[in-house]
Coordinates of C-alpha atoms in Angstrom, one line a residue:
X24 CA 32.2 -19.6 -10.0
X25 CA 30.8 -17.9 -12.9
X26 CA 32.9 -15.4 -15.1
X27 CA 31.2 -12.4 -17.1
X28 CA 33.5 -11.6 -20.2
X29 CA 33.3 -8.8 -22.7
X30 CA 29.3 -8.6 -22.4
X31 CA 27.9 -6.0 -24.7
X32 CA 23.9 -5.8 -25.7
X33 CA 22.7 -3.9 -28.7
X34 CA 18.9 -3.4 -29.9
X35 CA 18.5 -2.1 -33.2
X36 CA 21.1 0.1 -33.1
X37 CA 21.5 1.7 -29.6
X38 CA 24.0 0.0 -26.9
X39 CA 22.5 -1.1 -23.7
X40 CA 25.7 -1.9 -22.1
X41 CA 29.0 -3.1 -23.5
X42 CA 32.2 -4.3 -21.8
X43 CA 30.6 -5.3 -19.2
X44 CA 33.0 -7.8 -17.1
X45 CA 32.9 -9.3 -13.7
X46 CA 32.8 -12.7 -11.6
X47 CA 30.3 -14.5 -9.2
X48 CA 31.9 -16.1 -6.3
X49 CA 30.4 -19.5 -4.1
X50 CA 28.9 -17.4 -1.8
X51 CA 27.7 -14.0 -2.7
X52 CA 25.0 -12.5 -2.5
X53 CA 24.3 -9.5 -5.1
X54 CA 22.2 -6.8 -5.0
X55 CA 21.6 -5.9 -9.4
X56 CA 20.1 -1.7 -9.1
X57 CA 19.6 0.5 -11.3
X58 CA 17.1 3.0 -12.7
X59 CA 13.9 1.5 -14.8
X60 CA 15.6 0.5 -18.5
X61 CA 19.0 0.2 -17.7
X62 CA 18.9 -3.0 -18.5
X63 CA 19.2 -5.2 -15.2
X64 CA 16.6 -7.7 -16.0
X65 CA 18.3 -7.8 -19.7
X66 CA 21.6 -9.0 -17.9
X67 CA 20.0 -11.2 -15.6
X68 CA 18.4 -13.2 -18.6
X69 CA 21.7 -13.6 -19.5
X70 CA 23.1 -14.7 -16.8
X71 CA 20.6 -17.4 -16.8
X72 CA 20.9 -18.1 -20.5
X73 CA 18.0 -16.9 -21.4
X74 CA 18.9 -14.0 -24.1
X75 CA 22.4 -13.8 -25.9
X76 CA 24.7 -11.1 -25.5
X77 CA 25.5 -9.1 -29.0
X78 CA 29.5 -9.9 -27.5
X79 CA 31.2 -11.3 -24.7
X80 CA 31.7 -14.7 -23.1
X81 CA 30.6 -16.4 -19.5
X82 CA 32.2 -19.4 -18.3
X83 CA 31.4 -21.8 -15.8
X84 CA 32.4 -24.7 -14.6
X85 CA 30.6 -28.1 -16.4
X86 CA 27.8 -29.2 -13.8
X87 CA 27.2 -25.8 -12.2
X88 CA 23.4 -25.2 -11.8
X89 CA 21.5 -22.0 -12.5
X90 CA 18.4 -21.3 -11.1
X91 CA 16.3 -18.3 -12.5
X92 CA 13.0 -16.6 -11.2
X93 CA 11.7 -14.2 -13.3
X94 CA 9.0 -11.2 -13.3
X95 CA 5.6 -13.3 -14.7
X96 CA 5.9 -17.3 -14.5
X97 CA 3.1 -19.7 -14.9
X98 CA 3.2 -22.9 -14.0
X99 CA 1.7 -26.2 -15.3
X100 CA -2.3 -26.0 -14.4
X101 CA -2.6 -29.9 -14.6
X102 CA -1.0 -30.2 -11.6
X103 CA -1.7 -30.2 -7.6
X104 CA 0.9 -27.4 -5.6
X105 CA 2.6 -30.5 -4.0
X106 CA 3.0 -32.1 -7.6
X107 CA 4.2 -29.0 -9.1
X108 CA 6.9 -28.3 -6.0
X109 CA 8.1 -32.2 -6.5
X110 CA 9.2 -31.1 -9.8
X111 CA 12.4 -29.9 -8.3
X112 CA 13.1 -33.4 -7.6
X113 CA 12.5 -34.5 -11.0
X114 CA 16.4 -34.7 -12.3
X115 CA 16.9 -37.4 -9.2
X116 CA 13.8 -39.6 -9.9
X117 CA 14.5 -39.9 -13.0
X118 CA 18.1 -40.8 -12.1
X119 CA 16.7 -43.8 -9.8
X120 CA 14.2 -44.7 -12.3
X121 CA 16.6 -45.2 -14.7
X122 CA 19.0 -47.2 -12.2
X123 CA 16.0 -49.6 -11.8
X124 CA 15.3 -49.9 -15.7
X125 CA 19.0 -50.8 -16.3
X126 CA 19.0 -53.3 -13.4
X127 CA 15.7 -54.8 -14.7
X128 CA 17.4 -55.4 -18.2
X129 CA 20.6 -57.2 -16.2
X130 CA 18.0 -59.5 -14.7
X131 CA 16.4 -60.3 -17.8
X132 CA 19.4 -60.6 -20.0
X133 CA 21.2 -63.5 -20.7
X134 CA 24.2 -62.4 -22.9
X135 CA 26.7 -61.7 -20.2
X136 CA 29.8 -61.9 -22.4
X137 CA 28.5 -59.4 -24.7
X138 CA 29.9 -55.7 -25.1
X139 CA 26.3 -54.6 -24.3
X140 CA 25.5 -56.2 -21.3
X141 CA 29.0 -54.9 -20.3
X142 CA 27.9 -51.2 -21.4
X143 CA 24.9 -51.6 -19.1
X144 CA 27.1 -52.8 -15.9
X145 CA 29.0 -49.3 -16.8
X146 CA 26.3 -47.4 -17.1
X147 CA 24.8 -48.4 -14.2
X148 CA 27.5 -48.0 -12.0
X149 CA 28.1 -44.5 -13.1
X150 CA 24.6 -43.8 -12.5
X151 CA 24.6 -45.4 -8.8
X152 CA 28.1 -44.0 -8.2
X153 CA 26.3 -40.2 -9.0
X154 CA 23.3 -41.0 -7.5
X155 CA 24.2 -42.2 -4.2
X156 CA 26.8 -39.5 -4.0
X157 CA 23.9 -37.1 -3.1
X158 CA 22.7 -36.3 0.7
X159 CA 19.9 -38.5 1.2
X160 CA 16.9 -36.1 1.4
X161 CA 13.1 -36.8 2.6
X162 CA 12.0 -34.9 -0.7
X163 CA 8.4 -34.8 0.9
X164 CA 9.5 -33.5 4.1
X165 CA 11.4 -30.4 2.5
X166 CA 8.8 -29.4 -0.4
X167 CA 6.3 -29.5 3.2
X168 CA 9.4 -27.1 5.0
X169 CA 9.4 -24.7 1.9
X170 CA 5.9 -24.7 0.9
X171 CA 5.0 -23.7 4.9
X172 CA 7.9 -21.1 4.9
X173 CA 6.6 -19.1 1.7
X174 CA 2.7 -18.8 3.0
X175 CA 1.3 -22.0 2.2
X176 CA -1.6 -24.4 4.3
X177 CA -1.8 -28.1 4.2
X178 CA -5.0 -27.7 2.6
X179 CA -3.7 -25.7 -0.3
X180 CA -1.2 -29.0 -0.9
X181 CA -4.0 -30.9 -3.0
X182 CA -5.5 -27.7 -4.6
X183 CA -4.6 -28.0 -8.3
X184 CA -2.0 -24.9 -9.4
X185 CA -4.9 -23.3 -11.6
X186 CA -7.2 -22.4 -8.3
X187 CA -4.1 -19.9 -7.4
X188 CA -3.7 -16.1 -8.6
X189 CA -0.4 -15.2 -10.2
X190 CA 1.4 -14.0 -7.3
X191 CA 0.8 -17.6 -5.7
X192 CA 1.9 -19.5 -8.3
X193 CA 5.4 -17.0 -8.5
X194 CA 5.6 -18.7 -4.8
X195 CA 5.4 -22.3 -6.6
X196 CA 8.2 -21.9 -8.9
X197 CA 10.4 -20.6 -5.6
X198 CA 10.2 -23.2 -3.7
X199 CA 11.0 -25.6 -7.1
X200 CA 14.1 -23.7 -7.3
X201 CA 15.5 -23.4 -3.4
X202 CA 14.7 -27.1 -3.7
X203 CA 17.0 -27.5 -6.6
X204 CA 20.1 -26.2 -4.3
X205 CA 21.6 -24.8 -7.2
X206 CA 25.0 -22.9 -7.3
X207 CA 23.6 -19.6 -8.2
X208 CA 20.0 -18.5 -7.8
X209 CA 18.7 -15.4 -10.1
X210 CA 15.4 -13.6 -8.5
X211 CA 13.8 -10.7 -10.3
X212 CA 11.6 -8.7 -8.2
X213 CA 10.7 -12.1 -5.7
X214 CA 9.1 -10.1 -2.7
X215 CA 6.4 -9.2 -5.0
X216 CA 2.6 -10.7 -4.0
X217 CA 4.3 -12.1 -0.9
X218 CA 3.7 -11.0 2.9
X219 CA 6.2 -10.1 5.7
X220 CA 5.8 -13.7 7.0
X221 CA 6.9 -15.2 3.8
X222 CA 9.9 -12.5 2.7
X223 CA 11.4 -13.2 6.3
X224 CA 11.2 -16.8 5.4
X225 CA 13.0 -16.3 2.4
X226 CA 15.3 -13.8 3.6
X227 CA 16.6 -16.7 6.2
X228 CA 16.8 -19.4 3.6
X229 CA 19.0 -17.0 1.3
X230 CA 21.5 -15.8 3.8
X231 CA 21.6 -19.7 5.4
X232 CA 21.3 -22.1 2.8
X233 CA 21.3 -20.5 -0.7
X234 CA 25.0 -21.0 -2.3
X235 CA 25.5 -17.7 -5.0
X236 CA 22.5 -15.4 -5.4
X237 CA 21.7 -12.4 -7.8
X238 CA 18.7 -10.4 -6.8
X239 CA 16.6 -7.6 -7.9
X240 CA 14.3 -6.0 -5.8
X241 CA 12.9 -2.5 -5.5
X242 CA 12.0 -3.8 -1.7
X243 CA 15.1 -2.0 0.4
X244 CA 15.0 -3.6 3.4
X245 CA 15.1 -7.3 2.0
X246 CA 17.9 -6.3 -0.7
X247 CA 19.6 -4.8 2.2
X248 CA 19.2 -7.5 4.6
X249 CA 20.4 -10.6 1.9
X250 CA 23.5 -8.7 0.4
X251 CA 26.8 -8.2 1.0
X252 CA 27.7 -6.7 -2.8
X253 CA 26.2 -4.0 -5.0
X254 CA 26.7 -4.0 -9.0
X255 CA 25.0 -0.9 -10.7
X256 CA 24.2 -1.1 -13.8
X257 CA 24.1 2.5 -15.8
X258 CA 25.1 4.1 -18.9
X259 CA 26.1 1.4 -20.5
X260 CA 28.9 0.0 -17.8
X261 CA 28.6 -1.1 -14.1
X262 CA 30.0 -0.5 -11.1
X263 CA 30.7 -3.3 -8.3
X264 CA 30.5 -2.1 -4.5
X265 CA 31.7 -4.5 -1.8
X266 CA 28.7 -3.0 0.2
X267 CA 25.4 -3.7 1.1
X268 CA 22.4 -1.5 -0.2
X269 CA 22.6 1.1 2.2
X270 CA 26.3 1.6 2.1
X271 CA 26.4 1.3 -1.5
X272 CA 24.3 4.8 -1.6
X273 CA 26.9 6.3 0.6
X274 CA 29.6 5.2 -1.9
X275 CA 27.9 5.9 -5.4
X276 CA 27.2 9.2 -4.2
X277 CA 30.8 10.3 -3.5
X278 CA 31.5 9.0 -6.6
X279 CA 29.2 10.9 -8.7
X280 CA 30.8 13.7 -6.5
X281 CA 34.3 13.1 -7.4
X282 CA 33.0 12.8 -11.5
X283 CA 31.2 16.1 -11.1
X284 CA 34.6 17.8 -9.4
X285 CA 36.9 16.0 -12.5
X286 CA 34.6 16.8 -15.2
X287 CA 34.2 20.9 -13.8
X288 CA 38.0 20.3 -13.7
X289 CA 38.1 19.2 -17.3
X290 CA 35.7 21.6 -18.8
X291 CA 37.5 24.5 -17.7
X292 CA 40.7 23.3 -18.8
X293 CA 39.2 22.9 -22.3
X294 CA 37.2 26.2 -22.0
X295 CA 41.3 27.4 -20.9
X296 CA 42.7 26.2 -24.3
X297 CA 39.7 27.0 -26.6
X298 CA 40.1 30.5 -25.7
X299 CA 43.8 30.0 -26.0
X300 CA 43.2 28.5 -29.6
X301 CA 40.1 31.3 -30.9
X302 CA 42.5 34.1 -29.6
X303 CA 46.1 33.0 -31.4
X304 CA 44.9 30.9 -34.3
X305 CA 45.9 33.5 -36.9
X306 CA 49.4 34.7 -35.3
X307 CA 52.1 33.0 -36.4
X308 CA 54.7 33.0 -33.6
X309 CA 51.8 30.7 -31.6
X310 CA 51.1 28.4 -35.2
X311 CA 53.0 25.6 -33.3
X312 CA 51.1 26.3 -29.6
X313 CA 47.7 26.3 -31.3
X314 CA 48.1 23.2 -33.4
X315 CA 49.2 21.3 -30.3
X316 CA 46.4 22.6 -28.3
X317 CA 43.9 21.4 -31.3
X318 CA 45.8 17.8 -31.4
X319 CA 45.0 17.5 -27.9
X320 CA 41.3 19.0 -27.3
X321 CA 40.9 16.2 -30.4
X322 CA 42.3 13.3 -28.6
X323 CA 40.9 14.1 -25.0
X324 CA 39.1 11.8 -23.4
X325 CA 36.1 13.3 -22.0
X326 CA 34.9 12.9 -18.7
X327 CA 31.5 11.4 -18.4
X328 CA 29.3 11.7 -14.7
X329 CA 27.0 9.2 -14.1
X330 CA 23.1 9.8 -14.8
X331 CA 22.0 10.5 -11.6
X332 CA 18.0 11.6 -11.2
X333 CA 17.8 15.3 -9.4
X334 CA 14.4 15.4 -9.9
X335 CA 12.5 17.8 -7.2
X336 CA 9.0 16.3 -7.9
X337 CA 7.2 16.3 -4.5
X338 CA 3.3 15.1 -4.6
X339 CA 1.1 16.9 -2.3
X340 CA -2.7 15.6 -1.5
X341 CA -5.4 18.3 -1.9
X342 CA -6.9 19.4 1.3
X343 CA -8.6 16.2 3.0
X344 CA -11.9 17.4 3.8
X345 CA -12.8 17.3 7.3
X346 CA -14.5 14.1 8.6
X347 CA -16.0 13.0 12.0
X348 CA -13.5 12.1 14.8
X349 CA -14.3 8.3 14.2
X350 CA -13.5 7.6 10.6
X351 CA -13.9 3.7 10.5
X352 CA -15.7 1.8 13.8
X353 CA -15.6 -2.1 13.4
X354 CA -17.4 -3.7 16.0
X355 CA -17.5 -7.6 17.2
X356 CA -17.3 -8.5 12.9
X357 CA -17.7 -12.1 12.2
X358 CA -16.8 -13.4 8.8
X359 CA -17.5 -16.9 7.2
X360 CA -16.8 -18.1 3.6
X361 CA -19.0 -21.6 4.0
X362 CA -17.4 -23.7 6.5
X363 CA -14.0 -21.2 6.5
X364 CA -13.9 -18.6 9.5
X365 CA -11.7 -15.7 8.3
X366 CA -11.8 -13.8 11.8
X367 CA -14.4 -13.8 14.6
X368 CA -16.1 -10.9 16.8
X369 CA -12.7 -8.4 15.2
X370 CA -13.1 -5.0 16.6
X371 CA -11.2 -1.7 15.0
X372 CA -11.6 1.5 15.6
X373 CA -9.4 4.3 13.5
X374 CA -9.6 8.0 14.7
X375 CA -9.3 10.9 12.0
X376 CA -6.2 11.7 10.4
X377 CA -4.4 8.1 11.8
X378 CA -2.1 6.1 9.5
X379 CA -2.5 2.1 10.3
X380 CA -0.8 -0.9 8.7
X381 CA -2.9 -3.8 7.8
X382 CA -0.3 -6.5 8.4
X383 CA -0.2 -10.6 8.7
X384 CA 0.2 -13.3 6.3
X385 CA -2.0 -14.1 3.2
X386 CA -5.9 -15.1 3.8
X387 CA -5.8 -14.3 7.2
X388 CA -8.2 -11.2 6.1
X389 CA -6.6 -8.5 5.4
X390 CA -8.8 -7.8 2.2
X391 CA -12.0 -9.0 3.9
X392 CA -11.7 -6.1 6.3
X393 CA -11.1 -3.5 3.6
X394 CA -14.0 -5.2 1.4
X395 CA -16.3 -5.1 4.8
X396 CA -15.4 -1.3 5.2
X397 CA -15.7 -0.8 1.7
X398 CA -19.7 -2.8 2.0
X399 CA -18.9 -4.6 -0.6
X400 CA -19.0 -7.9 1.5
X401 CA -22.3 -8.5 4.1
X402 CA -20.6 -9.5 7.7
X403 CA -22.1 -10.0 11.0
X404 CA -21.8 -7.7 13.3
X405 CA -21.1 -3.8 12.8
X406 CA -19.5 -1.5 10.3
X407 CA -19.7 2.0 10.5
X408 CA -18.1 5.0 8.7
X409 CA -17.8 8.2 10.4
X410 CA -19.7 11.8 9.4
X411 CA -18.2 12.8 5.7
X412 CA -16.3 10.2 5.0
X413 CA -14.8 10.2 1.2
X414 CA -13.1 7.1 0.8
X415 CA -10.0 7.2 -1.7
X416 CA -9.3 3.2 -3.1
X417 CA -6.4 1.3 -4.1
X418 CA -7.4 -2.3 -4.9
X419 CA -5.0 -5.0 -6.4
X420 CA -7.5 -5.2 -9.3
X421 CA -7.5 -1.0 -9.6
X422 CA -6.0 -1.3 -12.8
X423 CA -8.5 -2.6 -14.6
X424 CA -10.8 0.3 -13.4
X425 CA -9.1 2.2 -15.8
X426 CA -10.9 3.6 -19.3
X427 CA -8.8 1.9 -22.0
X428 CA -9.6 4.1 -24.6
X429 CA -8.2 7.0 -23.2
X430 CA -4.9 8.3 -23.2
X431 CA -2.2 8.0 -20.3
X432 CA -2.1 11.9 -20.0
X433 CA -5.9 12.1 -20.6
X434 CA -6.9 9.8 -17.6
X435 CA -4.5 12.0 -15.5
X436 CA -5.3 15.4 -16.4
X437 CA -9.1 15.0 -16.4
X438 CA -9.1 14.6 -12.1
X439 CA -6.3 16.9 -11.8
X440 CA -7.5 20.4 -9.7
X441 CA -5.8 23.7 -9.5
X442 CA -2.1 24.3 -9.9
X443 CA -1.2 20.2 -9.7
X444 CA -2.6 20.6 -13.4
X445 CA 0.2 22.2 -14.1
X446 CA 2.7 19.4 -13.2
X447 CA 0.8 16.4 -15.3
X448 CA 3.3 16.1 -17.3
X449 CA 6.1 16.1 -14.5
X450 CA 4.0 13.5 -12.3
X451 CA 3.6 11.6 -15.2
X452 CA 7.4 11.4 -15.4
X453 CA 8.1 10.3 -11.9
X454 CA 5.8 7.2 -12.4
X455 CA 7.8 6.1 -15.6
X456 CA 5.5 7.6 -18.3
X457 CA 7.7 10.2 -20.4
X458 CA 8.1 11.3 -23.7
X459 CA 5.8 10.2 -26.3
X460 CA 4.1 7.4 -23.6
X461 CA 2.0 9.8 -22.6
X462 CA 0.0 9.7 -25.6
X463 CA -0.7 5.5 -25.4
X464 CA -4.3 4.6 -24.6
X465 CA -4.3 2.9 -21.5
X466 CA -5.6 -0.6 -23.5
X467 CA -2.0 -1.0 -25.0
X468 CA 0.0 -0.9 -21.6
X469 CA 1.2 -3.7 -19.4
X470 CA -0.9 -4.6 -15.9
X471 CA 2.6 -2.4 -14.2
X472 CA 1.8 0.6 -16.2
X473 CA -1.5 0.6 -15.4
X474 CA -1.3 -0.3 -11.6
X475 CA 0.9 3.2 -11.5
X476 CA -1.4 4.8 -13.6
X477 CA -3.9 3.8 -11.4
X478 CA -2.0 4.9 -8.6
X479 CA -1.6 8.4 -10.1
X480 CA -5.3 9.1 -10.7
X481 CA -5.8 7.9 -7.2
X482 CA -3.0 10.4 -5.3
X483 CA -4.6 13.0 -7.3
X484 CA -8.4 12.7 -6.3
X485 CA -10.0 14.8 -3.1
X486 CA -10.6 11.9 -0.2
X487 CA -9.6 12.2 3.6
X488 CA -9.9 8.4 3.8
X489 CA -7.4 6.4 2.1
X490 CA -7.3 2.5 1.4
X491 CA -4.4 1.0 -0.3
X492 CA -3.8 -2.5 -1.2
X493 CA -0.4 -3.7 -1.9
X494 CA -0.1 -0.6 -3.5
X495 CA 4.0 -0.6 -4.0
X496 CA 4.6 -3.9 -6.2
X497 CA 5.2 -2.2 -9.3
X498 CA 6.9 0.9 -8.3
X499 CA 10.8 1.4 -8.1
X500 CA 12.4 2.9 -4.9
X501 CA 12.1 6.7 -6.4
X502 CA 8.5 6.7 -7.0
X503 CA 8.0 4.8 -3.9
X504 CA 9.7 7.4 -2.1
X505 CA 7.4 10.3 -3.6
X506 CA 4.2 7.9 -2.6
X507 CA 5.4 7.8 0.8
X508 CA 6.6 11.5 1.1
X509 CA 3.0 12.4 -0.2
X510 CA 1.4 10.2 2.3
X511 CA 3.7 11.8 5.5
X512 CA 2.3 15.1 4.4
X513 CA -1.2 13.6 3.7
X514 CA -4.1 15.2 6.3
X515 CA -6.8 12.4 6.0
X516 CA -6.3 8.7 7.4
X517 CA -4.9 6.3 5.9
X518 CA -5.1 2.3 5.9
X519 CA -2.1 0.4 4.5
X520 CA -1.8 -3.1 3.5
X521 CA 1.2 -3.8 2.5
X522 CA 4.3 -6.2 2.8
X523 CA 7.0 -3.6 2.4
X524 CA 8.5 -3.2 5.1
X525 CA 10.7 -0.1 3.9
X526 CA 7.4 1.6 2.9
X527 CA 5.3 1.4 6.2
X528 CA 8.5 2.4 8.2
X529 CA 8.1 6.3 9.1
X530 CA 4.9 5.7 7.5
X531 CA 2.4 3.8 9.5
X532 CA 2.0 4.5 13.4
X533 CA -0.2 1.9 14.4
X534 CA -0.6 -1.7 13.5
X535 CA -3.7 -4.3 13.2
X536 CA -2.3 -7.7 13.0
X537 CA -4.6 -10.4 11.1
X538 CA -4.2 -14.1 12.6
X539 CA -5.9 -17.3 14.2
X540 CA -9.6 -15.4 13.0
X541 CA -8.4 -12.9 15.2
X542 CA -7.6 -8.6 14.5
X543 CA -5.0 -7.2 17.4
X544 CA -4.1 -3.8 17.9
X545 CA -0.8 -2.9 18.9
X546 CA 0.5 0.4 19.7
X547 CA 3.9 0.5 18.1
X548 CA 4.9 1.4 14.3
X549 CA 6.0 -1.5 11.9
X550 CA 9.4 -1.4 13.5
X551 CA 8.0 -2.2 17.0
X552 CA 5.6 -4.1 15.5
X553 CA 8.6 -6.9 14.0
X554 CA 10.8 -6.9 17.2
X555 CA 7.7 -7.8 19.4
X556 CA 6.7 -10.4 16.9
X557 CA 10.1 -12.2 17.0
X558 CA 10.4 -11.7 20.7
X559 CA 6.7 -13.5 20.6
X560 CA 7.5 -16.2 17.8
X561 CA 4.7 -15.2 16.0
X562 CA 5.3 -17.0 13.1
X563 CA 5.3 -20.6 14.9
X564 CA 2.2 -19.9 16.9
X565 CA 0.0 -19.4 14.1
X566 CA 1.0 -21.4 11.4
X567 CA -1.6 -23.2 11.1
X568 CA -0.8 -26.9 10.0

């Protein structure tokens, strides 16, 4: 168990948090939320010793293991993904390693009545004792189990770590640390770059197998599905739920309810006495009454309601203009990289003003088939776009699209039309960019800030075809929810590939699933979609080993 003390975090002056206290127990599982710059990844560096708190303690007992995944990880490029993984084992080779150097020096010495060789008989008893206390494990056999579960091929096992983007080499460093078994497991944002296949992997080896685990995720559905507890970090202090996601909303919002009824309570008593005080201050019969009244209103405690964002913001498309009955038409597509086959004779077809999910694990060409309908690949077979299509796209690489030397509000405001113009600065807020932000070039901000930038221009731009990528990893549930909104209400089509399951639900009415070189239509929405595909055992039949 791990105890939280006291915490308080200061920068330069202004108080993230302070007295913040509370304990993690064997087995939970915590859900970390919070609006953007409350400071949850701050506490989570903590937690895993990362940062130091301005005050406040945490305890723990002397061989308890912390595991910690952060945001942006790279890991060592001189090595092969099965190399790399093995590095969780590393503590017990080196263990046995040293068991066999210490035996080696018994064989070879001679001085048996001396206090050294006696030291080495201790020492490697203790090791043995420690090392052989541990469940005997085929180390190759489980990095194999975990590299399969979170999206990897056999083929990728020998590929050295540098041949893989980012978001693959996040999946590296999880499988190192569910490897580890350690007694609490910190994950910042983990579902991010991975596909349904691999989150319902992981979402199986948390609830099952993890010990302690302290996640945050802007993905609803896996935060919802992993935890049984809810600390909220805002204003400064935090507030522990014994409640999933879903029923922590429920709660937090009757609290907030209950603040709001105390503090109206409150400020009319205080508006009570100050009119009490401003109408008797210079009569002396009420000198006594009116000092009292003072004393008090000094000492009073007042009552503070938690930030809570009431923000009405609601995106709305311009007019998708009117395309032919048959926006995309993909017929008997065959695609090879060299020797690879990424799908073979894959037919589509997409009627106007439809909203599809791309769906299936990584490389099973989900991006081909956008880059085929965008002709920015040759294919066999045939590709055709309907009568006046205007094609709207969100790629993973969008963000660096963007002219750096202009400023955030500047590449917003110069593709705004008609009376959105008006709400720049508003829609600039929802995304995260307020205040002075606005007036950074876009070369200064982070690859996040400009994926939402990117994401703004896009939602603003005159298109009834729509292609989005991935486009929810760096959003937070808020602005994800005025995405999707805007995209119920949008009048074009729409293509979806994305891993969120939260996001497509209510969203996306038809799925194409991408596996074994194959593209198959089915009929339901994403919800359908994911009881079919258990029912089937999808994710056994096409792994491909």
């Amino acid at each position: 168990m791990m105890s939280i003390d006291g915490l308080a975090v200061e920068f330069s002056g202004t108080t993230l948090f302070s007295d913040v206290s509370f304990s993690i127990n064997e087995n939970d599982k915590i859900a970390l939320m919070g609006k953007n710059g409350a400071g949850k990844s701050t506490l989570l560096k903590i937690l895993a010793g990362q940062n130091k708190p301005t005050k406040g303690s945490l305890s723990f007992p002397k061989d308890y293991r912390i595991a910690y995944l952060p945001q942006h990880l790279l890991t060592d490029d001189n090595c092969s993904v099965f190399e790399e993984t093995s590095k969780a084992f590393a503590t017990l080779f080196a263990m046995k390693d040293e068991i066999e150097e210490l035996n080696n020096q018994l064989t070879i010495r001679t001085d048996y009545e001396s206090e050294e060789y006696s030291k080495i008989i201790e020492q490697v008893s203790d090791l043995s004792e420690k090392f052989y206390s541990i469940e005997d494990v085929n180390y190759e056999a489980e990095v194999e189990k975990v590299l399969f579960g979170l999206g990897f091929l056999r083929t990728d096992f020998t590929r050295p770590t540098s041949e893989f983007s980012g978001g693959w080499r996040m999946r590296i460093e999880l499988a190192k640390i569910l490897l580890q078994t350690p007694d609490l497991i910190l994950l910042d944002e983990p579902t991010n770059h991975m596909d349904i296949e691999s989150i319902e992997w992981l979402e199986d080896f948390l609830i099952n197998q993890a010990k302690a685990v302290v996640v945050i995720s802007h993905d609803r559905t896996f935060v919802d599905n992993i935890t049984t507890r809810t600390i909220e970090v805002t204003m400064g202090r935090i507030y522990d739920y014994k409640a999933k996601y879903t029923h922590y909303l429920e709660l937090r919002k009757e609290r907030r309810e209950q603040q709001q009824k105390h503090y109206d309570e409150q400020q009319r008593m205080i508006a009570d006495n100050m009119e009490f005080i401003e109408r008797f201050k210079g009569t002396y019969s009420k000198t006594n009454q009116v000092q009292s009244r003072v004393k008090m209103l000094e000492k009073l405690p007042i009552i503070e309601v938690d930030e809570v964002d009431s923000s009405a913001l609601k995106l709305k498309f311009p007019p998708a203009p009117r395309s032919g009955s048959y926006p995309v038409t993909v017929t008997e597509m065959t695609k090879n990289y060299d020797d690879y086959t990424v799908f073979k004779n894959a037919s589509l077809t997409i009627e106007r003003g439809q909203k599809v999910a791309f769906v299936g694990k990584n490389g099973e060409g989900k991006s081909t088939m956008i880059k085929a309908i965008m002709k920015e690949i040759d294919v066999e077979g045939l590709v055709e776009l309907g009568h006046n299509v205007k094609i709207g796209y969100f790629a993973q690489n969008q963000a660096s699209l963007l002219d750096e030397n202009m400023t955030i509000f500047e590449t917003v405001d110069t593709i705004s039309e008609g009376d959105i113009r008006t709400k720049t600065r508003d829609i600039l807020g929802a995304f995260m960019f307020g205040g002075d932000d606005i007036t950074k070039k876009v070369k200064v901000l982070s690859g996040g800030e400009k994926t939402r930038l990117a994401m703004i221009k896009l939602l603003l731009e005159p298109v009834n075809l729509l292609i989005l990528d991935e486009p929810t990893n760096h959003l937070d549930m808020k602005t994800k929810d005025i995405i999707k909104d805007a995209l119920k209400d949008f009048d074009g089509t729409l293509i979806l590939v994305s891993h969120d399951r939260d996001f497509l639900d209510g969203l996306a009415t038809k799925v194409f699933e991408f596996g074994n070189k194959r593209v198959k239509e089915h009929f339901e929405d994403i919800t359908g979609f994911l009881k079919m595909k258990k029912i089937e055992n999808l994710r056994e039949v096409e792994r491909k080993i």
